[in-house]
Every structure is written in C-alpha cells, then in structure tokens.
XYZ file of C-alpha atoms in Angstrom:
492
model
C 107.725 148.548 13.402
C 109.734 145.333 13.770
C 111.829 144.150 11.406
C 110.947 140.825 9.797
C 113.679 140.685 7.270
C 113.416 137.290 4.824
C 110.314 136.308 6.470
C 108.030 139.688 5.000
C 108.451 138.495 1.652
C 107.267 134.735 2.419
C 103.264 135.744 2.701
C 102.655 137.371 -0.522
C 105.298 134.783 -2.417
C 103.661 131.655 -0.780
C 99.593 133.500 -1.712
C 100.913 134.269 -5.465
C 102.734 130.513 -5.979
C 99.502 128.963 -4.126
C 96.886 130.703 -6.471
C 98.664 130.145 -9.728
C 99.189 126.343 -9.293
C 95.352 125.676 -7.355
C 93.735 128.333 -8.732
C 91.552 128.768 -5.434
C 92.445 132.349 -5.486
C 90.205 133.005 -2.382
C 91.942 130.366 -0.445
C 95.407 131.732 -1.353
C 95.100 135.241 -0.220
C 93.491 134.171 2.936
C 96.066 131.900 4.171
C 98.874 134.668 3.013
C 96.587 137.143 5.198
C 96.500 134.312 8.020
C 100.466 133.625 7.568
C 101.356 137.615 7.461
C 99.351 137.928 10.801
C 101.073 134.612 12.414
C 104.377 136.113 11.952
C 103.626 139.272 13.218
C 101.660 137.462 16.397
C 105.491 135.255 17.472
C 103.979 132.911 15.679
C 100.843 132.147 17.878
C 98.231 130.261 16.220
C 95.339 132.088 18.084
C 96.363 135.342 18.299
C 97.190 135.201 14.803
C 94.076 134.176 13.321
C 91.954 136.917 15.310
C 94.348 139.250 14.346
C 94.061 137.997 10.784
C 90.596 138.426 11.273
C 90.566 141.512 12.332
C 92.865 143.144 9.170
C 90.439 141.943 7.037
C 87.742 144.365 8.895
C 90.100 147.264 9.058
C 90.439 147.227 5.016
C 87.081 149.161 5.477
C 88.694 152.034 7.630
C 90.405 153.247 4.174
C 87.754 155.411 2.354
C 89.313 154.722 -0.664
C 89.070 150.879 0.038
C 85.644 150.903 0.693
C 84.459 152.829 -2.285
C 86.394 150.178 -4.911
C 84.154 147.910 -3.458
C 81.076 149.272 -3.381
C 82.177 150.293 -7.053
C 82.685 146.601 -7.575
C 79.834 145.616 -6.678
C 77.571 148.132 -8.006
C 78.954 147.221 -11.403
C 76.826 144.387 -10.914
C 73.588 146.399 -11.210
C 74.667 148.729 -13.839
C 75.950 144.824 -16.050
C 72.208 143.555 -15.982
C 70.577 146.799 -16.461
C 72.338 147.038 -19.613
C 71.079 143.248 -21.063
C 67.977 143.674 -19.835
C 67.019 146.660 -21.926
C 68.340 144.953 -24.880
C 70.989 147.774 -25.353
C 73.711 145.111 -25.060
C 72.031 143.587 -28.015
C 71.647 146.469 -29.934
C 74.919 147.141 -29.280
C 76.043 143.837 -31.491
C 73.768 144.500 -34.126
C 75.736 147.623 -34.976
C 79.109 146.298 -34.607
C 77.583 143.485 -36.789
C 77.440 145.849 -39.980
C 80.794 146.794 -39.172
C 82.238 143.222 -39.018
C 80.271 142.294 -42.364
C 81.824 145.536 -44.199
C 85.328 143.908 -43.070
C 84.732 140.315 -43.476
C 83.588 141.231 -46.925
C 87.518 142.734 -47.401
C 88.992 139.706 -45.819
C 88.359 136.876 -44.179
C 89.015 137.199 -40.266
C 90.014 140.758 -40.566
C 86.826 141.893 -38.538
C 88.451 139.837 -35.633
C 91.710 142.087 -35.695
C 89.636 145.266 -36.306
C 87.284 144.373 -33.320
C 90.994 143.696 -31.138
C 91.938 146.874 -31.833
C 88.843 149.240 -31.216
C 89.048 146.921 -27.819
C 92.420 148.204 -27.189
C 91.790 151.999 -28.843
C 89.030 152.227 -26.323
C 91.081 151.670 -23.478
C 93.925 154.072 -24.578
C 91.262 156.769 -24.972
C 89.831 156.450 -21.610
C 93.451 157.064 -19.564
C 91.447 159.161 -17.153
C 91.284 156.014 -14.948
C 92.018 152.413 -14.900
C 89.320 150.739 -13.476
C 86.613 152.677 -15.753
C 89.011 151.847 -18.870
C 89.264 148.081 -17.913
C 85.149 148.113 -16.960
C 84.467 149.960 -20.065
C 86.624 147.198 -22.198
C 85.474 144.620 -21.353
C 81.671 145.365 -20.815
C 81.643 146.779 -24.306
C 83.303 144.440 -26.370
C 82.794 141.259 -24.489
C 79.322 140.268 -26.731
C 81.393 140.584 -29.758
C 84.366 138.437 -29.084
C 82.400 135.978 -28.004
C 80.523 136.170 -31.237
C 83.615 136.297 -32.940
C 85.075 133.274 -30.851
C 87.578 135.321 -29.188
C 88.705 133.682 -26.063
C 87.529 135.542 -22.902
C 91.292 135.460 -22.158
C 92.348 137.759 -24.716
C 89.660 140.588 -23.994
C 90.980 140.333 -20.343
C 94.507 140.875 -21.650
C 93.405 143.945 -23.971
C 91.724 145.089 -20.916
C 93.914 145.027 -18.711
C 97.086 146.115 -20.986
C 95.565 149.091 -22.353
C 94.510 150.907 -18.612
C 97.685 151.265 -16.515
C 100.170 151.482 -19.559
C 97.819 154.366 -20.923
C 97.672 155.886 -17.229
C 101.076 155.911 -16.130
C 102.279 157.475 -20.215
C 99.125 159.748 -19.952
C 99.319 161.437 -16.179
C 96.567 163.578 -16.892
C 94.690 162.107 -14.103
C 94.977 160.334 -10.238
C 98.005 159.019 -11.414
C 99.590 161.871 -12.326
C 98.597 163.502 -9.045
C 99.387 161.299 -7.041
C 103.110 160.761 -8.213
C 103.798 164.431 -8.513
C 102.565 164.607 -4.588
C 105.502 161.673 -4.079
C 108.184 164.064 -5.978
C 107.126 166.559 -3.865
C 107.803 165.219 -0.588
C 111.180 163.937 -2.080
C 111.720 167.914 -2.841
C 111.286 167.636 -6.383
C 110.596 171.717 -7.308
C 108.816 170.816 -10.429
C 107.029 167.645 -10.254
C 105.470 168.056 -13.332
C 107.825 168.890 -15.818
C 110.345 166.336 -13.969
C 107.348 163.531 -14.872
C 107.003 164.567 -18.150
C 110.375 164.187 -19.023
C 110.642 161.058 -17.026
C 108.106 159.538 -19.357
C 110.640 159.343 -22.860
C 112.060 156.817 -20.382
C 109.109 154.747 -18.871
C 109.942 151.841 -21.304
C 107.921 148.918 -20.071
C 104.127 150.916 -20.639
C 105.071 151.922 -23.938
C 106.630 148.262 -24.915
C 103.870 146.763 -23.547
C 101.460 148.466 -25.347
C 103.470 147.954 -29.078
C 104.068 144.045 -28.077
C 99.741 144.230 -27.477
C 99.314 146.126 -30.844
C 101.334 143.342 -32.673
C 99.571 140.478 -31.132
C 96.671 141.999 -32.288
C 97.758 142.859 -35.961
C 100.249 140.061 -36.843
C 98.131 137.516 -34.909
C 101.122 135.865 -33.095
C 100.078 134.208 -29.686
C 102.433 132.891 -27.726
C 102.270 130.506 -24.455
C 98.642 129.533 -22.645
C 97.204 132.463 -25.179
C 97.927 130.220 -28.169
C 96.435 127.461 -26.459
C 93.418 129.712 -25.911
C 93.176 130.498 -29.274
C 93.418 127.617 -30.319
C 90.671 126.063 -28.028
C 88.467 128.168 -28.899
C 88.749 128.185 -33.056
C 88.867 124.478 -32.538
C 86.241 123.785 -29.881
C 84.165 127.079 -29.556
C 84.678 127.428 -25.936
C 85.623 131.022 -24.848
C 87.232 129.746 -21.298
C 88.789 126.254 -20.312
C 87.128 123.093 -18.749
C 86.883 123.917 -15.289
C 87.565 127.414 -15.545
C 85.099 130.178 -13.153
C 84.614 133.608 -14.335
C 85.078 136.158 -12.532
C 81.110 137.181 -12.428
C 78.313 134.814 -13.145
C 76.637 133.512 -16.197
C 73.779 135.265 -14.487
C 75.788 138.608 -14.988
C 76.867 138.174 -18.206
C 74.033 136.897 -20.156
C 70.918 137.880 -18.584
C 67.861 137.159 -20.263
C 66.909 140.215 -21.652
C 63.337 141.830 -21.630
C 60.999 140.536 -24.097
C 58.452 142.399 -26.335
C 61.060 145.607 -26.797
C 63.723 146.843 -29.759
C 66.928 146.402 -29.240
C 68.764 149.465 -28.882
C 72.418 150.201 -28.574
C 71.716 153.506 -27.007
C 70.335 152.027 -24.076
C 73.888 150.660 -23.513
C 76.148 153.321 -24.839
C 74.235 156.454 -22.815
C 75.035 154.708 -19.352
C 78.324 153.722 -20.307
C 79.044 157.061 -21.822
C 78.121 158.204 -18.812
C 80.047 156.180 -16.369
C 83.562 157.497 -18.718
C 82.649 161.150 -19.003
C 81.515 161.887 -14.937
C 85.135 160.240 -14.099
C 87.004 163.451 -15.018
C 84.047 165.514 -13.661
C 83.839 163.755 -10.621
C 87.981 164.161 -10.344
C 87.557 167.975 -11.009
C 84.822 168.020 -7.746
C 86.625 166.122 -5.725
C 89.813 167.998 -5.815
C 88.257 171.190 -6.774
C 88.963 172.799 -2.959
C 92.531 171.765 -2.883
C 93.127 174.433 -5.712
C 95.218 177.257 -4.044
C 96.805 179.410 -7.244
C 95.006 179.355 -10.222
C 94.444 181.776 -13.444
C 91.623 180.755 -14.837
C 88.671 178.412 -14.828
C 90.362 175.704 -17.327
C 93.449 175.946 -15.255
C 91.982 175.706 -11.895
C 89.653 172.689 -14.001
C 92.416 170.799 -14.739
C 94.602 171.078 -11.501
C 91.510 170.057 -9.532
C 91.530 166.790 -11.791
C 95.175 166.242 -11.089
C 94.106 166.527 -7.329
C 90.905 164.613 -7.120
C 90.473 161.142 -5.677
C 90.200 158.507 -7.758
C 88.155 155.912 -5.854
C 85.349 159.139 -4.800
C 85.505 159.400 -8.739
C 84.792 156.138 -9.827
C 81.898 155.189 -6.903
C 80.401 158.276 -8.317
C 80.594 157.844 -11.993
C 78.714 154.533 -11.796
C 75.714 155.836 -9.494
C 75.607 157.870 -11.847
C 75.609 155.702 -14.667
C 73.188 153.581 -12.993
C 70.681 156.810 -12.175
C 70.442 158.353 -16.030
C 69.840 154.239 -16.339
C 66.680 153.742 -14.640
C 65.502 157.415 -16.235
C 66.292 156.221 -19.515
C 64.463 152.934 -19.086
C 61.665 154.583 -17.060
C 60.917 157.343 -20.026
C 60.806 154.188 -22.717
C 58.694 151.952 -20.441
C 61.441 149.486 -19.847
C 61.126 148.896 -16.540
C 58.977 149.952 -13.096
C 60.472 150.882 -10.018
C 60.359 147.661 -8.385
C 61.876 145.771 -11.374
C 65.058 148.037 -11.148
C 65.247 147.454 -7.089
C 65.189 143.724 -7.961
C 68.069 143.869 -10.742
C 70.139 146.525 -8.603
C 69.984 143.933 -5.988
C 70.716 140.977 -8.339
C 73.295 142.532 -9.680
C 75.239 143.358 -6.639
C 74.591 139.694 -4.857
C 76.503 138.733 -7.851
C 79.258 140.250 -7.788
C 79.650 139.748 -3.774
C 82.554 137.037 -5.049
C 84.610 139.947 -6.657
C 83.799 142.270 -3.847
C 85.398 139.584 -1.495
C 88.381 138.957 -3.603
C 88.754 142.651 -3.494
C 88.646 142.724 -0.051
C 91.367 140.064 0.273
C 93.832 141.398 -1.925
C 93.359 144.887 0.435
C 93.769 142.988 3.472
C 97.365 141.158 2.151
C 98.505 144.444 0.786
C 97.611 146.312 4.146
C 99.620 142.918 6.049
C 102.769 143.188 3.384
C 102.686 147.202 4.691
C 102.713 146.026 8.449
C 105.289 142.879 7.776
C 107.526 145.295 6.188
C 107.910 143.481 2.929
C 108.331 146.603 0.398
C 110.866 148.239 2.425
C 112.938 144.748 3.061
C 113.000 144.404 -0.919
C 114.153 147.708 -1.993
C 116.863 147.798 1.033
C 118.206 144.896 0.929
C 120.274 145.816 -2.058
C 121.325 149.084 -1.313
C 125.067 148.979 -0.413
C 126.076 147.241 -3.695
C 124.334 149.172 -6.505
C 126.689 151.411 -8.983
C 125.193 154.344 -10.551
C 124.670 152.806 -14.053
C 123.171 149.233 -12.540
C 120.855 151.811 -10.680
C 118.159 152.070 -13.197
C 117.780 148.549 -14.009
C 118.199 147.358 -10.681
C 115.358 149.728 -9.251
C 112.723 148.666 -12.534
C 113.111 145.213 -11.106
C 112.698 145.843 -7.439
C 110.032 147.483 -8.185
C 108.487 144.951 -10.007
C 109.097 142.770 -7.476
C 107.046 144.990 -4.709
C 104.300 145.468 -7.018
C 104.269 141.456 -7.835
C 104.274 140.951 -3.887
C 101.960 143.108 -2.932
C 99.730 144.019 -5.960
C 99.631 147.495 -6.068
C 101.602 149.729 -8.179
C 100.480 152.674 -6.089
C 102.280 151.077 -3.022
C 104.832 150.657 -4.859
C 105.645 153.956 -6.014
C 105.444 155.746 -2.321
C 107.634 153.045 -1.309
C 110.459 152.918 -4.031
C 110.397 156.808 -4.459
C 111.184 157.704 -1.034
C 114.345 155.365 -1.766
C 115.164 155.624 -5.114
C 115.868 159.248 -5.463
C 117.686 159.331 -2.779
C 119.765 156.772 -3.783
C 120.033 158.368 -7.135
C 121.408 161.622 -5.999
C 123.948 159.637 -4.155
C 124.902 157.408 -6.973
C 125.034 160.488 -8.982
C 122.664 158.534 -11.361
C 120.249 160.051 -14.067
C 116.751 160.775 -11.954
C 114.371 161.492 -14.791
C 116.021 157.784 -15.625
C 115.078 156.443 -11.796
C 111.932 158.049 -12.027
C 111.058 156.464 -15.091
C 112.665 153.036 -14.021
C 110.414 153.073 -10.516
C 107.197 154.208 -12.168
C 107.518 151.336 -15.061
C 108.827 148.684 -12.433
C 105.990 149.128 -10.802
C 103.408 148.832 -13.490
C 105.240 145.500 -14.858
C 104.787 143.800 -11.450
C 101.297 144.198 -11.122
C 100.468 142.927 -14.969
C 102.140 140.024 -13.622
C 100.568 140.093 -10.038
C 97.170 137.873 -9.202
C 96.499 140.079 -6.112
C 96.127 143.283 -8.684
C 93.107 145.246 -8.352
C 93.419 146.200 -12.032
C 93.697 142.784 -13.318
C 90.986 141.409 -11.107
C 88.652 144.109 -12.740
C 89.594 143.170 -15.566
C 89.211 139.780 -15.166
C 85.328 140.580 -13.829
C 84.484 142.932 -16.720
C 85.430 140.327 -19.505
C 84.097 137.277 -17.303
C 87.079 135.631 -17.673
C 88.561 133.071 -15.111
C 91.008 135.211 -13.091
C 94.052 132.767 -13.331
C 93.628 132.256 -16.912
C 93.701 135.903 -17.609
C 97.306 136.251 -15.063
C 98.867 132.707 -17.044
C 97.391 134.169 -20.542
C 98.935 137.570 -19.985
C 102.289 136.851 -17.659
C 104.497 135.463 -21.145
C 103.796 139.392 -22.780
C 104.334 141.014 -19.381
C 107.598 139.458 -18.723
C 108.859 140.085 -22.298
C 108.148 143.396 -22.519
C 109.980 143.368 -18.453
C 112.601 141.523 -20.221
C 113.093 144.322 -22.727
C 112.927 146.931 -20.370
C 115.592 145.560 -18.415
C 117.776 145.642 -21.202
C 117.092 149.607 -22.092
C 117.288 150.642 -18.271
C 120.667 148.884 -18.467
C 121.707 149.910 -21.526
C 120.498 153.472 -20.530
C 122.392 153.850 -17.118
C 125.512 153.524 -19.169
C 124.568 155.737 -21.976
C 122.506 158.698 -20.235
C-alpha cells in the first residue's frame, strides 16, 4: 500500500467539515469518497471517479455491510407495521397513566421520568447497539413528542446510552470482537485483561453520568438549549429547514381505522426484535465453540463469538414475521396489505440505506488511503510512558472521528498501542482502556457513524442536528477523560 502521509487524513476531514456547515450529508461523503479515490488514482479526474464508483459497489462484498443495510431498511417495514395496528398508539395511552401519576407529583417531572426510562432502556439492551438505539428511539419517540421533547434530545439518549453501555458491558460482539484483537496482540487472557481494563474506560462511563444529569438537573447546554428552548416556546420538535432522517410517512402513518388500540401489538414485535439478538448471537457463533463444560457455558461463549450484523438482520425478520402472525390472528391485516407496507416501508428508508452505504464506502477509502495508520504513527517517536495513555485516547478519537467507526478503530490502534505500551513500559490495562474509550468518543462526535445515523433514523431526527446537539456533551466528557488518562499515566 502506498503511503499517502498528510494527504489520507484530508478526505474524511474535508466530508466531516463539509456536512456540518451544509448539512447535505449525502453530498459530503460522496465527494470525500470521490477525493479519497482521486488521490489514490495520481490525481486523475477519470480514473478517479470510476474508481470512486466502483468502492461504492464493493461496500456490498462485506457480508457484514450488506446485512446493516438490509437491516436498515427493513426497519422501515417493521416502523409502519407497528402504527398501523394502532400498537404505537396503545403504546401512549399506557405511558399516558404513567405521566398523569407523575405530573400529579410535580409539574414537568413526567418529562424527566420519561428521559430516563429512554435512557434505562438503552442501558438494558447492551447486547447490541443498533437494536438499543432502534429500540430507543422507536419506543419513546410518540411520547416526547407528546411531551414536546425535541427530536434532538431522544437522538442524544439514543445514541449515548448504546455504545457507552456496549463497550462497559462486553457481554456481547463487542466483547468478542476486542478479546479476538488482544489475542492476536498475544494477550493470554483476553478476558480478564478487558475486564480489568474497564475500571479505566473513563469516557463511556462519564458520558453516561454527564447524560443522567442532563436528564435529572435539566441543564442543556449549546444547540440542545436552543432546542429546548424552541420547542417549549414554539412546539416544533426539529428546526426550520431541518430533514429527518426517515419520512413523515414513516413516522406517523395513518393508522388502521375501526380497531383498539393496543400496546401489545407494538411491544410483542419489539420484544422480539431485543430478545432474538442474543439468540441469534448464540447461533451464529455456536460452531466456533471448541472447549466448553456445559450448555450455559458453551451458550454464552457462542454469544461472545457470534456476528453481530447476521444477528441483527435476523432479529428484525423476525420481528417483522411474529408481526404479520400477530396481526393476521386479530384480523389486522391480509396478506397483500402487509406486502404493500413491507414495501412502503423499505422505499422509505432507501435515503438511510444510501447514507449507510456512503459512510461504508469512505470508511473502506480511509482503510485504502491509509489514514488510521498515518494518525496513530505519526506520533510515535515522541510519546513518554505517562503521556501514553492520554495521547492514545485522543488518537483514537481522532481515527474514529475520521473514519466513523469505532470498530476500525480498535484493530487499528491495538495492533499499535500495546506494542508501544510494552515498550514505554506503560500501564496496558490503562492503554487498553485509553484505546477502547478513544475510540467510542470519536464516533459520538463523528457524522459518518453508523450508530449515530441509526440513531438519528429511529428518533426521526435531522442527522446534523442530532451530531451539533450531542458534540458539546461528547467533547466534555473527552475533555474529562483526557484529564484522568493524564492524570492516570502518572499515578498508575
């Protein structure tokens, strides 16, 4: 592979600055796609654009690629099958006696206690981040917006109670896949060397106290108080101008007339969806199993081993088959009606299924330019052992900002930061902790982050909005871990 020095990190830079001041998100990653590819083509206009071109069409030789967006868009279907048997509605009528108990207490206290089964929900469902965020913001988005919470702060809650939970929590993918990097570093025991690493993965565990106190104390800061504060003073849930990231087809549906409103036949398929995750993660990994002593064991190693995209496409089939039987036994809907809303559903989300496929295609061009390995080198020579820690959290964060994956980031820092940490002498549970956390903090702040675009889509909030609303709580709890890592690499 050549080496493209400066120039790797210009692409993903130039796509992230282009988004956040235009907002054409779509535009943004395409041209950082197109410019990624024209570097790597000397610069040829022609051969750079097919080449462009074609990247985009290999993002659907990676299995794992392909299923997050056929999950994406199958969400879609499984969104208007919901409203249209009136269990969305039914839903709200049952948090409604909960929010008149609490109103009856206190004024505005339902909107707190509503913020924080929101963000409860998604530390409960650590099993994976994309259900959590899905599972967020399809649940609770009816009753913010009846509350007049700003679409803005679900997609915050969604998105800051999934990857924090996942990475503290390895009981899943994550966990799985990380121990698999430890081991090719020659880590011994990868899971007792993650576990002990987590007492020092400070930015998920700030993050997720500075979202509790936002919640409790009520204290927005930045384009979130501005949010709040358009919406208590104008009812709008997003700004002027602003495009969610699904349709107001999607999210309110008209639903089926001459039926009861039901919150079952919302909660079932959603309960669903969250409980055939881990199942689906035991299957999948269930034959890479070697030494085992019983059936819980081998259960729970085969979850720790299971692929998370497999898991995810098949937890929402899923959801979306004991759907149509539910509906079907109550005499919801006929066959052809579900056909027609499965297929509405999914030519709906085609926009997030594209944006998807964009922020693949710059992430697979940032691997090809070079532009993780040109971050975390470039500093090498002049690091000290107690500078390490910090110093890796924020390249880190950087990588996972450039390239929006946290994933990526991990196999790329680990191979270099242990390394560099036996060499330093330097605490590794510390490194560990420092890469994993870096890692997560970048892609909070990233617009190219799977996570946060899913997020975005499940609380139909305008993707931008939701990076701007949540980037002033991402960098302080990135602030504060800086300061521990650094404080830390003297002390440890």
């Amino acid at each position: 592979m050549n080496d493209y020095g400066f120039l790797s990190i210009l692409p993903p830079v130039i796509a992230i600055i282009f988004a956040l001041r235009t907002k054409q998100v779509y535009i943004a990653l395409f041209f950082g796609i197109w410019f990624s590819w024209f570097i790597m083509n000397d610069w040829n206009f022609l051969t750079g654009t097919l080449a462009a071109l074609e990247g985009m069409v290999n993002v659907f030789k990676s299995e794992g690629n392909t299923r997050t967006i056929m999950f994406s868009a199958l969400v879609g279907a499984l969104l208007l099958f919901i409203q249209y048997s009136r269990g969305v509605e039914g839903f709200v009528n049952k948090l409604n006696i909960l929010i008149t108990y609490f109103e009856q207490k206190k004024t505005g206290y339902s909107r707190v206690i509503v913020q924080l089964l929101a963000m409860v929900t998604g530390v409960v469902l650590f099993v994976e981040t994309s259900i959590s965020s899905l599972t967020v913001g399809t649940l609770y988005r009816p009753i913010f917006d009846k509350l007049k919470i700003p679409r803005e702060k679900l997609a915050y809650i969604a998105d800051s109670s999934s990857a924090p939970t996942s990475i503290l929590i390895p009981f899943n993918a994550w966990g799985a896949f990380i121990m698999g990097l430890l081991i090719t570093q020659g880590i011994e025991t990868p899971f007792a060397t993650l576990i002990i690493s987590i007492k020092y993965n400070f930015y998920p565990i700030v993050a997720l106290l500075i979202l509790a106190a936002v919640i409790i104390f009520k204290k927005d800061i930045g384009p979130m108080a501005k949010a709040e504060k358009r919406t208590k003073e104008t009812g709008k849930l997003m700004n002027e101008g602003s495009k969610p990231m699904i349709s107001e087809i999607v999210t309110s549906y008209p639903p089926k007339e001459g039926i009861k409103a039901k919150a079952y036949n919302m909660v079932i398929p959603l309960v669903t969806m969250v409980v055939m995750m881990p199942i689906n993660l035991a299957y999948t990994g269930w034959d890479k199993v070697e030494n085992y002593s019983s059936f819980r064991h081998h259960f729970s190693q085969a979850i720790g081993k299971g692929s998370g995209s497999s898991s995810v496409l098949y937890a929402v089939v899923a959801a979306l088959f004991v759907a149509m039987i539910l509906y079907r036994i109550q005499g919801i809907m006929k066959t052809k009606e579900m056909v027609d809303l499965t297929l509405k559903g999914i030519s709906e989300l085609m926009p997030l299924a594209l944006l998807m496929l964009l922020a693949f295609a710059i992430g697979d061009a940032c691997n090809q330019l070079g532009t993780g390995e040109y971050i975390a080198t470039v500093s090498k020579e002049w690091l000290s052992p107690e500078l390490l820690p910090a110093i890796v959290f924020l390249i880190s964060s950087f990588i996972a900002f450039s390239t929006g994956t946290s994933w990526g980031t991990f196999a790329i820092m680990l191979a270099i930061s242990l390394p560099m940490a036996e060499i330093h002498g330097a605490n590794i549970h510390l490194v560990i902790a420092a890469t994993l956390g870096g890692g997560v903090f970048g892609d909070h702040c990233s617009p190219i982050s799977d996570t946060s675009i899913i997020s975005s889509m499940a609380s139909a909030s305008d993707h931008i909005d939701h990076v701007k609303t949540q980037l002033p709580y991402a960098l302080i709890g990135g602030l504060i871990s800086t300061v521990l890592y650094l404080i830390m690499g003297f002390v440890v």
